[in-house]
Amino acid sequence: MAKLFTPFSIGSLTLRNRIVIAPMCQYSAVDGCMTDWHLIHLGHLALSGAAFLMIEATAVLPEGRISYADVGLWSDEAEAAMARVVSSIRRYSDIPIGVQLAHAGRKGSTDLPWKGGAHIPSGIMNGWQTWAPSPLPFSAGDQAPAALDHQGLARVRQAFVDAAKRARRIGLQAIQLHGAHGYLLHQFLSPLSNRRDDQYGGALEGRMRFPIEVFEAVRAAVPDIPVTVRVSGTDWASQGGWDLTQTVQFARELQARGCDGIHVSSGGLTPEQQIPVGPSYQVPLARGVKQATGIPVIAVGLITGYEQAEAIVGTGDADLVALARGILYDPRWPWHAAAHFGAHVTAPDPYLRSQPRQYPHLFGTYDD
Ligand SMILES: Cc1cc2nc3c(=O)[nH]c(=O)nc-3n(C[C@H](O)[C@H](O)[C@H](O)COP(=O)(O)O)c2cc1C
């Protein structure tokens, strides 16, 4: 039996197998509201056979969006739009669904990726003043973010809490805090973007303070569903950046406060990063967190092969594997992986006739 197709519990949630769908921004929302695109996109992924579906980075405040077309969860309208998508999917799939809550900080106010993704200064259409721990732009030449004061921090923290409650209310089954890829919480963690001289900067303890406060507040607001955190295991900076040692310390602090899992990605904080991209390139970071803490760990990044995925969970480097580009390329990847290992997946009733002759037990006909 392939370990990839064994169940795994994350907090109160039991997953059917070890394959999860990573959050993927679609830049297709209007004023933070999901559209029909999200129903099509998330709907088709819900039928993939994966064990869990994570909704894209969802801004907790309008100025916390990456672009003007990001999904949000800061208003009744945005909540209703997401509720429509989630309840439509629910009618046809029982895949557990969670949402990644995010604030882009200094990386906000950009154009859409397929329009070049450039930073849009405030005062220009679709642009706004961004906020960050320190007034340092991501790229030289970008408009500098404004530094969050204590009132601003309280507003952001409360926005995470309010969005988590909205998510819980519309039936989402897990929350992930986006602490990776150079967005606001990561900007607090990394010494490259956090130059504050108050209690939210300086040594590691100070830089972790705001992300931990946000985690504690969200954890308390939704005590009955899993709360995980996505981190960048390293900034891939030549010097002075966030690294695995600090990531492990952060994971320990989160674990002590009831975090249900750490999703280990990397990079995104500085344009100077040098990433050794290749198959499984982030798995050593996941392994580092797993070995040091024992907390449930999700590995991600160029995991495309069935045996590759099996090796990651089989060796215990991580408990779950997440797929992003690979599952857009092959939305039935979990079906194909199950066929490869002689395992089972669930398929929607109208598709049951598609079970290939050579895999007569693929859809869980447990008569063998
Ligand atoms: C279209 C697209 C959108 C993404 N959006 C998000 C996002 O909303 N939140 C996030 O944490 N990562 C996001 N990512 C990163 C993925 O979740 C994933 O970590 C990365 O693509 C590496 O995994 P892969 O090699 O399987 O694609 C995105 C990636 C892609 C390709």
mmCIF file of C-alpha atoms and ligand atoms in Angstrom:
data_model
loop_
_atom_site.group_PDB
_atom_site.id
_atom_site.type_symbol
_atom_site.label_atom_id
_atom_site.label_comp_id
_atom_site.label_asym_id
_atom_site.label_seq_id
_atom_site.Cartn_x
_atom_site.Cartn_y
_atom_site.Cartn_z
ATOM 1 C CA MET A 1 0.000 0.000 0.000
ATOM 2 C CA ALA A 2 1.446 3.363 -1.016
ATOM 3 C CA LYS A 3 1.673 5.737 1.941
ATOM 4 C CA LEU A 4 0.483 8.490 -0.419
ATOM 5 C CA PHE A 5 -2.967 6.908 -0.265
ATOM 6 C CA THR A 6 -3.208 6.435 3.482
ATOM 7 C CA PRO A 7 -5.326 8.789 5.609
ATOM 8 C CA PHE A 8 -3.840 11.582 7.691
ATOM 9 C CA SER A 9 -5.356 13.775 10.374
ATOM 10 C CA ILE A 10 -4.625 17.453 10.601
ATOM 11 C CA GLY A 11 -6.285 18.836 13.694
ATOM 12 C CA SER A 12 -9.906 17.746 13.678
ATOM 13 C CA LEU A 13 -9.862 16.980 9.941
ATOM 14 C CA THR A 14 -9.170 13.513 8.544
ATOM 15 C CA LEU A 15 -7.824 13.539 5.006
ATOM 16 C CA ARG A 16 -8.337 10.553 2.687
ATOM 17 C CA ASN A 17 -4.850 10.635 1.249
ATOM 18 C CA ARG A 18 -1.688 12.741 1.408
ATOM 19 C CA ILE A 19 -2.273 14.907 -1.677
ATOM 20 C CA VAL A 20 -3.390 18.495 -1.150
ATOM 21 C CA ILE A 21 -4.009 21.295 -3.610
ATOM 22 C CA ALA A 22 -1.826 24.314 -2.917
ATOM 23 C CA PRO A 23 -3.369 27.790 -2.840
ATOM 24 C CA MET A 24 -3.294 29.492 -6.233
ATOM 25 C CA CYS A 25 -4.233 33.128 -6.841
ATOM 26 C CA GLN A 26 -6.441 33.517 -9.893
ATOM 27 C CA TYR A 27 -6.520 37.336 -10.126
ATOM 28 C CA SER A 28 -10.112 36.994 -11.298
ATOM 29 C CA ALA A 29 -12.158 38.595 -8.546
ATOM 30 C CA VAL A 30 -14.104 41.857 -8.649
ATOM 31 C CA ASP A 31 -13.855 44.064 -5.536
ATOM 32 C CA GLY A 32 -12.685 40.990 -3.619
ATOM 33 C CA CYS A 33 -15.686 38.929 -4.756
ATOM 34 C CA MET A 34 -15.199 35.509 -6.312
ATOM 35 C CA THR A 35 -16.663 35.124 -9.800
ATOM 36 C CA ASP A 36 -17.836 32.259 -12.002
ATOM 37 C CA TRP A 37 -14.183 31.632 -12.802
ATOM 38 C CA HIS A 38 -13.617 30.531 -9.202
ATOM 39 C CA LEU A 39 -16.535 28.136 -9.425
ATOM 40 C CA ILE A 40 -15.071 26.591 -12.579
ATOM 41 C CA HIS A 41 -11.482 26.567 -11.297
ATOM 42 C CA LEU A 42 -12.133 25.326 -7.752
ATOM 43 C CA GLY A 43 -14.995 23.141 -8.954
ATOM 44 C CA HIS A 44 -12.803 21.172 -11.324
ATOM 45 C CA LEU A 45 -10.046 20.831 -8.741
ATOM 46 C CA ALA A 46 -12.607 19.551 -6.232
ATOM 47 C CA LEU A 47 -13.137 16.558 -8.516
ATOM 48 C CA SER A 48 -9.428 15.727 -8.736
ATOM 49 C CA GLY A 49 -9.268 13.028 -6.069
ATOM 50 C CA ALA A 50 -6.969 15.148 -3.888
ATOM 51 C CA ALA A 51 -7.645 15.046 -0.159
ATOM 52 C CA PHE A 52 -7.847 18.778 0.463
ATOM 53 C CA LEU A 53 -8.436 21.978 -1.482
ATOM 54 C CA MET A 54 -6.940 25.263 -0.301
ATOM 55 C CA ILE A 55 -8.524 28.435 -1.662
ATOM 56 C CA GLU A 56 -6.081 31.024 -2.956
ATOM 57 C CA ALA A 57 -4.493 33.824 -0.925
ATOM 58 C CA THR A 58 -7.533 35.796 0.227
ATOM 59 C CA ALA A 59 -6.969 39.336 1.371
ATOM 60 C CA VAL A 60 -8.206 40.320 4.804
ATOM 61 C CA LEU A 61 -8.303 44.021 3.826
ATOM 62 C CA PRO A 62 -8.577 45.752 0.432
ATOM 63 C CA GLU A 63 -5.046 47.196 0.795
ATOM 64 C CA GLY A 64 -3.837 43.677 1.656
ATOM 65 C CA ARG A 65 -4.458 42.453 -1.902
ATOM 66 C CA ILE A 66 -1.605 41.736 -4.278
ATOM 67 C CA SER A 67 -3.626 43.076 -7.203
ATOM 68 C CA TYR A 68 -6.993 44.736 -7.636
ATOM 69 C CA ALA A 69 -8.436 41.401 -8.824
ATOM 70 C CA ASP A 70 -7.519 39.353 -5.729
ATOM 71 C CA VAL A 71 -10.155 37.511 -3.746
ATOM 72 C CA GLY A 72 -10.957 39.063 -0.380
ATOM 73 C CA LEU A 73 -12.948 38.272 2.706
ATOM 74 C CA TRP A 74 -13.340 41.701 4.262
ATOM 75 C CA SER A 75 -16.974 42.473 3.384
ATOM 76 C CA ASP A 76 -20.420 40.886 3.438
ATOM 77 C CA GLU A 77 -20.402 40.950 -0.390
ATOM 78 C CA ALA A 78 -17.118 39.070 -0.613
ATOM 79 C CA GLU A 79 -18.300 36.577 1.985
ATOM 80 C CA ALA A 80 -21.517 35.962 0.033
ATOM 81 C CA ALA A 81 -19.593 35.478 -3.221
ATOM 82 C CA MET A 82 -17.298 32.915 -1.613
ATOM 83 C CA ALA A 83 -20.262 31.212 0.081
ATOM 84 C CA ARG A 84 -21.906 30.766 -3.327
ATOM 85 C CA VAL A 85 -18.822 29.075 -4.760
ATOM 86 C CA VAL A 86 -18.271 26.875 -1.716
ATOM 87 C CA SER A 87 -21.892 25.766 -1.458
ATOM 88 C CA SER A 88 -22.055 24.990 -5.194
ATOM 89 C CA ILE A 89 -18.966 22.785 -4.905
ATOM 90 C CA ARG A 90 -20.384 21.176 -1.758
ATOM 91 C CA ARG A 91 -23.351 19.875 -3.694
ATOM 92 C CA TYR A 92 -21.079 17.663 -5.796
ATOM 93 C CA SER A 93 -17.909 17.047 -3.799
ATOM 94 C CA ASP A 94 -17.121 16.337 -0.168
ATOM 95 C CA ILE A 95 -13.475 17.421 -0.484
ATOM 96 C CA PRO A 96 -12.483 19.394 2.626
ATOM 97 C CA ILE A 97 -11.917 23.041 1.687
ATOM 98 C CA GLY A 98 -9.860 25.668 3.494
ATOM 99 C CA VAL A 99 -8.814 29.216 2.753
ATOM 100 C CA GLN A 100 -5.455 30.924 2.897
ATOM 101 C CA LEU A 101 -5.807 34.310 4.597
ATOM 102 C CA ALA A 102 -3.297 36.882 3.495
ATOM 103 C CA HIS A 103 -2.081 40.443 3.563
ATOM 104 C CA ALA A 104 0.359 41.379 0.823
ATOM 105 C CA GLY A 105 1.995 44.268 2.702
ATOM 106 C CA ARG A 106 4.601 45.984 0.538
ATOM 107 C CA LYS A 107 4.009 43.499 -2.304
ATOM 108 C CA GLY A 108 0.491 44.795 -2.872
ATOM 109 C CA SER A 109 -0.830 47.176 -5.524
ATOM 110 C CA THR A 110 0.412 45.366 -8.606
ATOM 111 C CA ASP A 111 -0.979 44.779 -12.037
ATOM 112 C CA LEU A 112 -2.150 41.299 -13.063
ATOM 113 C CA PRO A 113 0.656 38.798 -13.778
ATOM 114 C CA TRP A 114 -0.456 38.425 -17.387
ATOM 115 C CA LYS A 115 -0.248 42.207 -17.765
ATOM 116 C CA GLY A 116 3.330 42.246 -16.483
ATOM 117 C CA GLY A 117 2.616 42.383 -12.741
ATOM 118 C CA ALA A 118 4.291 45.782 -12.260
ATOM 119 C CA HIS A 119 3.835 47.772 -9.074
ATOM 120 C CA ILE A 120 1.110 50.430 -9.427
ATOM 121 C CA PRO A 121 1.769 53.573 -7.352
ATOM 122 C CA SER A 122 -1.058 55.058 -5.303
ATOM 123 C CA GLY A 123 -3.076 57.711 -7.090
ATOM 124 C CA ILE A 124 -3.005 55.744 -10.352
ATOM 125 C CA MET A 125 -5.988 53.591 -11.347
ATOM 126 C CA ASN A 126 -5.961 50.226 -9.507
ATOM 127 C CA GLY A 127 -3.141 51.368 -7.224
ATOM 128 C CA TRP A 128 -3.061 52.136 -3.504
ATOM 129 C CA GLN A 129 -0.697 53.001 -0.673
ATOM 130 C CA THR A 130 0.832 49.785 0.649
ATOM 131 C CA TRP A 131 1.728 49.025 4.273
ATOM 132 C CA ALA A 132 4.649 47.134 5.753
ATOM 133 C CA PRO A 133 6.726 46.751 8.928
ATOM 134 C CA SER A 134 9.235 49.311 7.599
ATOM 135 C CA PRO A 135 9.107 51.839 4.737
ATOM 136 C CA LEU A 136 11.286 49.721 2.424
ATOM 137 C CA PRO A 137 9.998 48.954 -1.081
ATOM 138 C CA PHE A 138 10.270 45.390 -2.452
ATOM 139 C CA SER A 139 12.051 46.581 -5.604
ATOM 140 C CA ALA A 140 14.122 49.731 -5.884
ATOM 141 C CA GLY A 141 11.979 52.246 -7.738
ATOM 142 C CA ASP A 142 8.657 50.998 -6.319
ATOM 143 C CA GLN A 143 6.700 53.461 -4.215
ATOM 144 C CA ALA A 144 7.749 52.872 -0.585
ATOM 145 C CA PRO A 145 5.196 51.290 1.750
ATOM 146 C CA ALA A 146 4.075 53.184 4.833
ATOM 147 C CA ALA A 147 5.197 51.683 8.154
ATOM 148 C CA LEU A 148 2.350 50.235 10.219
ATOM 149 C CA ASP A 149 1.943 51.944 13.590
ATOM 150 C CA HIS A 150 0.390 50.163 16.577
ATOM 151 C CA GLN A 151 -3.124 51.175 15.545
ATOM 152 C CA GLY A 152 -2.433 49.800 12.064
ATOM 153 C CA LEU A 153 -1.176 46.527 13.518
ATOM 154 C CA ALA A 154 -4.329 46.168 15.601
ATOM 155 C CA ARG A 155 -6.451 46.799 12.497
ATOM 156 C CA VAL A 156 -4.615 44.123 10.492
ATOM 157 C CA ARG A 157 -4.781 41.609 13.357
ATOM 158 C CA GLN A 158 -8.516 42.197 13.738
ATOM 159 C CA ALA A 159 -8.999 41.847 9.968
ATOM 160 C CA PHE A 160 -7.403 38.377 10.074
ATOM 161 C CA VAL A 161 -9.752 37.436 12.916
ATOM 162 C CA ASP A 162 -12.845 38.790 11.141
ATOM 163 C CA ALA A 163 -11.961 37.010 7.895
ATOM 164 C CA ALA A 164 -11.363 33.732 9.755
ATOM 165 C CA LYS A 165 -14.799 34.027 11.356
ATOM 166 C CA ARG A 166 -16.384 34.713 7.962
ATOM 167 C CA ALA A 167 -14.610 31.656 6.530
ATOM 168 C CA ARG A 168 -15.807 29.500 9.408
ATOM 169 C CA ARG A 169 -19.345 30.835 8.976
ATOM 170 C CA ILE A 170 -19.560 29.810 5.312
ATOM 171 C CA GLY A 171 -18.449 26.285 6.158
ATOM 172 C CA LEU A 172 -14.775 26.329 5.309
ATOM 173 C CA GLN A 173 -12.986 23.620 7.227
ATOM 174 C CA ALA A 174 -9.496 25.024 7.739
ATOM 175 C CA ILE A 175 -7.633 28.315 7.818
ATOM 176 C CA GLN A 176 -4.099 28.867 6.609
ATOM 177 C CA LEU A 177 -2.225 32.049 7.451
ATOM 178 C CA HIS A 178 0.021 33.170 4.621
ATOM 179 C CA GLY A 179 3.368 33.707 6.285
ATOM 180 C CA ALA A 180 5.422 33.027 3.142
ATOM 181 C CA HIS A 181 6.512 34.488 -0.193
ATOM 182 C CA GLY A 182 7.457 37.907 1.089
ATOM 183 C CA TYR A 183 3.951 38.991 2.056
ATOM 184 C CA LEU A 184 3.144 40.978 5.204
ATOM 185 C CA LEU A 185 3.684 38.333 7.907
ATOM 186 C CA HIS A 186 6.918 37.201 6.231
ATOM 187 C CA GLN A 187 7.955 40.876 5.978
ATOM 188 C CA PHE A 188 7.796 41.005 9.783
ATOM 189 C CA LEU A 189 9.835 37.802 10.136
ATOM 190 C CA SER A 190 12.706 38.650 7.821
ATOM 191 C CA PRO A 191 15.443 41.018 8.987
ATOM 192 C CA LEU A 192 15.747 42.180 5.373
ATOM 193 C CA SER A 193 12.291 43.791 5.410
ATOM 194 C CA ASN A 194 11.796 44.425 9.142
ATOM 195 C CA ARG A 195 13.992 47.274 10.399
ATOM 196 C CA ARG A 196 11.692 48.335 13.226
ATOM 197 C CA ASP A 197 13.133 49.526 16.499
ATOM 198 C CA ASP A 198 10.013 48.845 18.600
ATOM 199 C CA GLN A 199 8.971 45.500 20.147
ATOM 200 C CA TYR A 200 7.958 44.182 16.672
ATOM 201 C CA GLY A 201 11.486 44.302 15.242
ATOM 202 C CA GLY A 202 15.090 43.583 16.102
ATOM 203 C CA ALA A 203 15.968 40.103 17.364
ATOM 204 C CA LEU A 204 14.022 37.020 16.260
ATOM 205 C CA GLU A 205 11.631 37.263 19.208
ATOM 206 C CA GLY A 206 10.582 40.756 18.158
ATOM 207 C CA ARG A 207 10.269 39.915 14.464
ATOM 208 C CA MET A 208 8.059 36.901 15.278
ATOM 209 C CA ARG A 209 5.857 38.909 17.638
ATOM 210 C CA PHE A 210 3.281 40.230 15.150
ATOM 211 C CA PRO A 211 2.841 36.966 13.160
ATOM 212 C CA ILE A 212 2.435 35.112 16.470
ATOM 213 C CA GLU A 213 -0.106 37.650 17.712
ATOM 214 C CA VAL A 214 -2.092 37.194 14.493
ATOM 215 C CA PHE A 215 -1.886 33.419 14.860
ATOM 216 C CA GLU A 216 -3.026 33.512 18.498
ATOM 217 C CA ALA A 217 -5.955 35.783 17.668
ATOM 218 C CA VAL A 218 -7.111 33.615 14.748
ATOM 219 C CA ARG A 219 -6.588 30.404 16.729
ATOM 220 C CA ALA A 220 -8.828 31.766 19.480
ATOM 221 C CA ALA A 221 -11.456 32.965 16.983
ATOM 222 C CA VAL A 222 -11.894 29.563 15.284
ATOM 223 C CA PRO A 223 -11.013 27.020 17.976
ATOM 224 C CA ASP A 224 -12.787 24.089 16.298
ATOM 225 C CA ILE A 225 -11.089 24.016 12.885
ATOM 226 C CA PRO A 226 -7.442 23.480 11.936
ATOM 227 C CA VAL A 227 -5.240 26.550 11.603
ATOM 228 C CA THR A 228 -1.992 26.070 9.697
ATOM 229 C CA VAL A 229 0.709 28.521 8.658
ATOM 230 C CA ARG A 230 2.526 28.691 5.335
ATOM 231 C CA VAL A 231 6.126 29.790 5.739
ATOM 232 C CA SER A 232 9.086 30.471 3.550
ATOM 233 C CA GLY A 233 11.790 28.188 4.958
ATOM 234 C CA THR A 234 14.437 30.586 3.678
ATOM 235 C CA ASP A 235 14.743 33.888 1.816
ATOM 236 C CA TRP A 236 17.473 32.361 -0.371
ATOM 237 C CA ALA A 237 19.397 35.591 0.300
ATOM 238 C CA SER A 238 23.186 35.516 0.264
ATOM 239 C CA GLN A 239 23.306 37.125 3.703
ATOM 240 C CA GLY A 240 21.169 38.469 6.486
ATOM 241 C CA GLY A 241 17.868 36.849 5.528
ATOM 242 C CA TRP A 242 15.319 34.534 7.094
ATOM 243 C CA ASP A 243 16.566 30.945 7.176
ATOM 244 C CA LEU A 244 15.734 27.400 8.264
ATOM 245 C CA THR A 245 17.033 27.849 11.819
ATOM 246 C CA GLN A 246 14.655 30.783 12.365
ATOM 247 C CA THR A 247 11.847 28.909 10.592
ATOM 248 C CA VAL A 248 12.228 26.015 13.038
ATOM 249 C CA GLN A 249 12.094 28.416 15.981
ATOM 250 C CA PHE A 250 8.970 30.048 14.547
ATOM 251 C CA ALA A 251 7.370 26.628 13.963
ATOM 252 C CA ARG A 252 8.083 25.678 17.603
ATOM 253 C CA GLU A 253 6.399 28.859 18.841
ATOM 254 C CA LEU A 254 3.363 28.207 16.636
ATOM 255 C CA GLN A 255 3.211 24.556 17.692
ATOM 256 C CA ALA A 256 3.196 25.590 21.360
ATOM 257 C CA ARG A 257 0.176 27.800 20.584
ATOM 258 C CA GLY A 258 -1.926 25.126 18.902
ATOM 259 C CA CYS A 259 -0.890 25.361 15.255
ATOM 260 C CA ASP A 260 -2.071 22.285 13.352
ATOM 261 C CA GLY A 261 0.543 22.217 10.606
ATOM 262 C CA ILE A 262 3.292 24.065 8.787
ATOM 263 C CA HIS A 263 3.296 24.329 5.016
ATOM 264 C CA VAL A 264 6.911 24.850 3.976
ATOM 265 C CA SER A 265 7.553 26.909 0.862
ATOM 266 C CA SER A 266 10.395 29.374 0.304
ATOM 267 C CA GLY A 267 11.528 32.692 -1.133
ATOM 268 C CA GLY A 268 9.598 35.710 -2.347
ATOM 269 C CA LEU A 269 10.987 38.257 0.116
ATOM 270 C CA THR A 270 13.745 39.824 -1.926
ATOM 271 C CA PRO A 271 14.394 40.242 -5.652
ATOM 272 C CA GLU A 272 18.033 39.301 -4.877
ATOM 273 C CA GLN A 273 17.059 35.670 -4.096
ATOM 274 C CA GLN A 274 19.041 32.882 -5.751
ATOM 275 C CA ILE A 275 16.816 29.787 -5.772
ATOM 276 C CA PRO A 276 18.246 26.380 -6.687
ATOM 277 C CA VAL A 277 15.068 25.356 -8.511
ATOM 278 C CA GLY A 278 14.685 21.672 -9.269
ATOM 279 C CA PRO A 279 12.474 18.693 -8.396
ATOM 280 C CA SER A 280 11.618 18.644 -4.653
ATOM 281 C CA TYR A 281 13.875 21.665 -4.091
ATOM 282 C CA GLN A 282 11.967 22.777 -0.994
ATOM 283 C CA VAL A 283 11.679 19.321 0.581
ATOM 284 C CA PRO A 284 14.899 19.686 2.638
ATOM 285 C CA LEU A 285 13.287 22.704 4.317
ATOM 286 C CA ALA A 286 10.131 20.684 5.062
ATOM 287 C CA ARG A 287 12.287 17.857 6.436
ATOM 288 C CA GLY A 288 14.132 20.336 8.671
ATOM 289 C CA VAL A 289 10.870 21.548 10.224
ATOM 290 C CA LYS A 290 9.480 18.016 10.511
ATOM 291 C CA GLN A 291 12.556 16.581 12.188
ATOM 292 C CA ALA A 292 12.918 19.445 14.653
ATOM 293 C CA THR A 293 9.279 19.729 15.701
ATOM 294 C CA GLY A 294 7.292 16.652 14.690
ATOM 295 C CA ILE A 295 4.390 18.965 13.759
ATOM 296 C CA PRO A 296 2.355 17.950 10.666
ATOM 297 C CA VAL A 297 4.295 19.277 7.670
ATOM 298 C CA ILE A 298 3.245 19.883 4.086
ATOM 299 C CA ALA A 299 5.945 19.899 1.404
ATOM 300 C CA VAL A 300 5.516 21.764 -1.882
ATOM 301 C CA GLY A 301 7.480 22.774 -4.946
ATOM 302 C CA LEU A 302 8.066 20.888 -8.173
ATOM 303 C CA ILE A 303 6.532 17.698 -6.864
ATOM 304 C CA THR A 304 5.262 16.188 -10.097
ATOM 305 C CA GLY A 305 6.026 12.444 -10.073
ATOM 306 C CA TYR A 306 4.010 9.739 -8.340
ATOM 307 C CA GLU A 307 7.087 7.931 -6.975
ATOM 308 C CA GLN A 308 8.613 11.299 -6.065
ATOM 309 C CA ALA A 309 5.550 12.171 -3.983
ATOM 310 C CA GLU A 310 5.486 8.702 -2.421
ATOM 311 C CA ALA A 311 9.154 9.029 -1.451
ATOM 312 C CA ILE A 312 8.499 12.333 0.332
ATOM 313 C CA VAL A 313 5.720 10.984 2.532
ATOM 314 C CA GLY A 314 7.166 7.463 2.676
ATOM 315 C CA THR A 315 10.450 8.636 4.205
ATOM 316 C CA GLY A 316 8.637 10.975 6.577
ATOM 317 C CA ASP A 317 10.226 14.129 5.145
ATOM 318 C CA ALA A 318 6.687 15.512 5.176
ATOM 319 C CA ASP A 319 3.216 14.208 6.002
ATOM 320 C CA LEU A 320 1.472 15.699 2.995
ATOM 321 C CA VAL A 321 2.508 16.874 -0.460
ATOM 322 C CA ALA A 322 0.950 19.921 -2.087
ATOM 323 C CA LEU A 323 0.652 20.397 -5.826
ATOM 324 C CA ALA A 324 0.090 23.688 -7.631
ATOM 325 C CA ARG A 325 1.241 23.885 -11.265
ATOM 326 C CA GLY A 326 1.265 20.098 -11.595
ATOM 327 C CA ILE A 327 -2.416 19.799 -10.784
ATOM 328 C CA LEU A 328 -3.395 22.594 -13.166
ATOM 329 C CA TYR A 329 -1.472 20.721 -15.860
ATOM 330 C CA ASP A 330 -3.056 17.395 -14.960
ATOM 331 C CA PRO A 331 -6.202 17.946 -12.868
ATOM 332 C CA ARG A 332 -6.637 14.176 -12.498
ATOM 333 C CA TRP A 333 -3.103 13.723 -11.106
ATOM 334 C CA PRO A 334 -4.413 11.988 -7.958
ATOM 335 C CA TRP A 335 -6.449 9.544 -10.101
ATOM 336 C CA HIS A 336 -3.365 8.732 -12.151
ATOM 337 C CA ALA A 337 -1.210 8.369 -9.041
ATOM 338 C CA ALA A 338 -3.793 6.028 -7.485
ATOM 339 C CA ALA A 339 -3.878 3.962 -10.688
ATOM 340 C CA HIS A 340 -0.073 3.792 -10.626
ATOM 341 C CA PHE A 341 -0.039 2.454 -7.055
ATOM 342 C CA GLY A 342 -3.152 0.272 -7.294
ATOM 343 C CA ALA A 343 -4.896 2.531 -4.765
ATOM 344 C CA HIS A 344 -8.380 4.045 -4.708
ATOM 345 C CA VAL A 345 -9.788 7.522 -5.257
ATOM 346 C CA THR A 346 -13.317 8.824 -5.018
ATOM 347 C CA ALA A 347 -14.953 9.958 -8.249
ATOM 348 C CA PRO A 348 -18.218 11.833 -8.703
ATOM 349 C CA ASP A 349 -21.184 9.613 -9.592
ATOM 350 C CA PRO A 350 -21.613 10.966 -13.150
ATOM 351 C CA TYR A 351 -17.968 10.036 -13.885
ATOM 352 C CA LEU A 352 -18.032 6.493 -12.518
ATOM 353 C CA ARG A 353 -18.289 5.045 -16.035
ATOM 354 C CA SER A 354 -14.885 6.531 -16.871
ATOM 355 C CA GLN A 355 -12.975 4.012 -14.751
ATOM 356 C CA PRO A 356 -10.419 2.441 -17.133
ATOM 357 C CA ARG A 357 -10.776 -1.297 -17.726
ATOM 358 C CA GLN A 358 -7.225 -1.975 -16.600
ATOM 359 C CA TYR A 359 -7.904 -0.326 -13.191
ATOM 360 C CA PRO A 360 -11.161 -2.027 -12.161
ATOM 361 C CA HIS A 361 -10.818 -0.974 -8.501
ATOM 362 C CA LEU A 362 -9.659 2.610 -8.988
ATOM 363 C CA PHE A 363 -12.929 4.157 -7.847
ATOM 364 C CA GLY A 364 -12.962 2.176 -4.646
ATOM 365 C CA THR A 365 -14.789 -0.953 -5.685
ATOM 366 C CA TYR A 366 -13.554 -2.829 -2.660
ATOM 367 C CA ASP A 367 -14.515 -6.299 -3.846
ATOM 368 C CA ASP A 368 -10.947 -7.630 -4.063
HETATM 369 C C1 LIG B 1 -1.016 30.270 -10.519
HETATM 370 C C2 LIG B 1 -0.342 30.221 -9.190
HETATM 371 C C3 LIG B 1 -0.869 30.953 -8.129
HETATM 372 C C4 LIG B 1 -0.298 30.872 -6.857
HETATM 373 N N1 LIG B 1 -0.888 31.510 -5.803
HETATM 374 C C5 LIG B 1 -0.458 31.272 -4.542
HETATM 375 C C6 LIG B 1 -1.202 31.712 -3.430
HETATM 376 O O1 LIG B 1 -2.298 32.248 -3.545
HETATM 377 N N2 LIG B 1 -0.684 31.481 -2.201
HETATM 378 C C7 LIG B 1 0.509 30.826 -2.015
HETATM 379 O O2 LIG B 1 0.930 30.650 -0.872
HETATM 380 N N3 LIG B 1 1.194 30.344 -3.066
HETATM 381 C C8 LIG B 1 0.726 30.528 -4.311
HETATM 382 N N4 LIG B 1 1.388 29.974 -5.376
HETATM 383 C C9 LIG B 1 2.530 29.089 -5.106
HETATM 384 C C10 LIG B 1 2.049 27.640 -5.059
HETATM 385 O O3 LIG B 1 1.110 27.426 -4.020
HETATM 386 C C11 LIG B 1 3.220 26.670 -4.904
HETATM 387 O O4 LIG B 1 3.835 26.868 -3.665
HETATM 388 C C12 LIG B 1 4.271 26.824 -6.002
HETATM 389 O O5 LIG B 1 3.673 26.985 -7.281
HETATM 390 C C13 LIG B 1 5.214 25.624 -6.038
HETATM 391 O O6 LIG B 1 4.487 24.424 -6.232
HETATM 392 P P1 LIG B 1 4.373 23.717 -7.695
HETATM 393 O O7 LIG B 1 5.781 23.444 -8.139
HETATM 394 O O8 LIG B 1 3.573 22.460 -7.444
HETATM 395 O O9 LIG B 1 3.697 24.670 -8.607
HETATM 396 C C14 LIG B 1 0.854 30.081 -6.662
HETATM 397 C C15 LIG B 1 1.402 29.387 -7.740
HETATM 398 C C16 LIG B 1 0.811 29.433 -8.978
HETATM 399 C C17 LIG B 1 1.406 28.618 -10.096
#
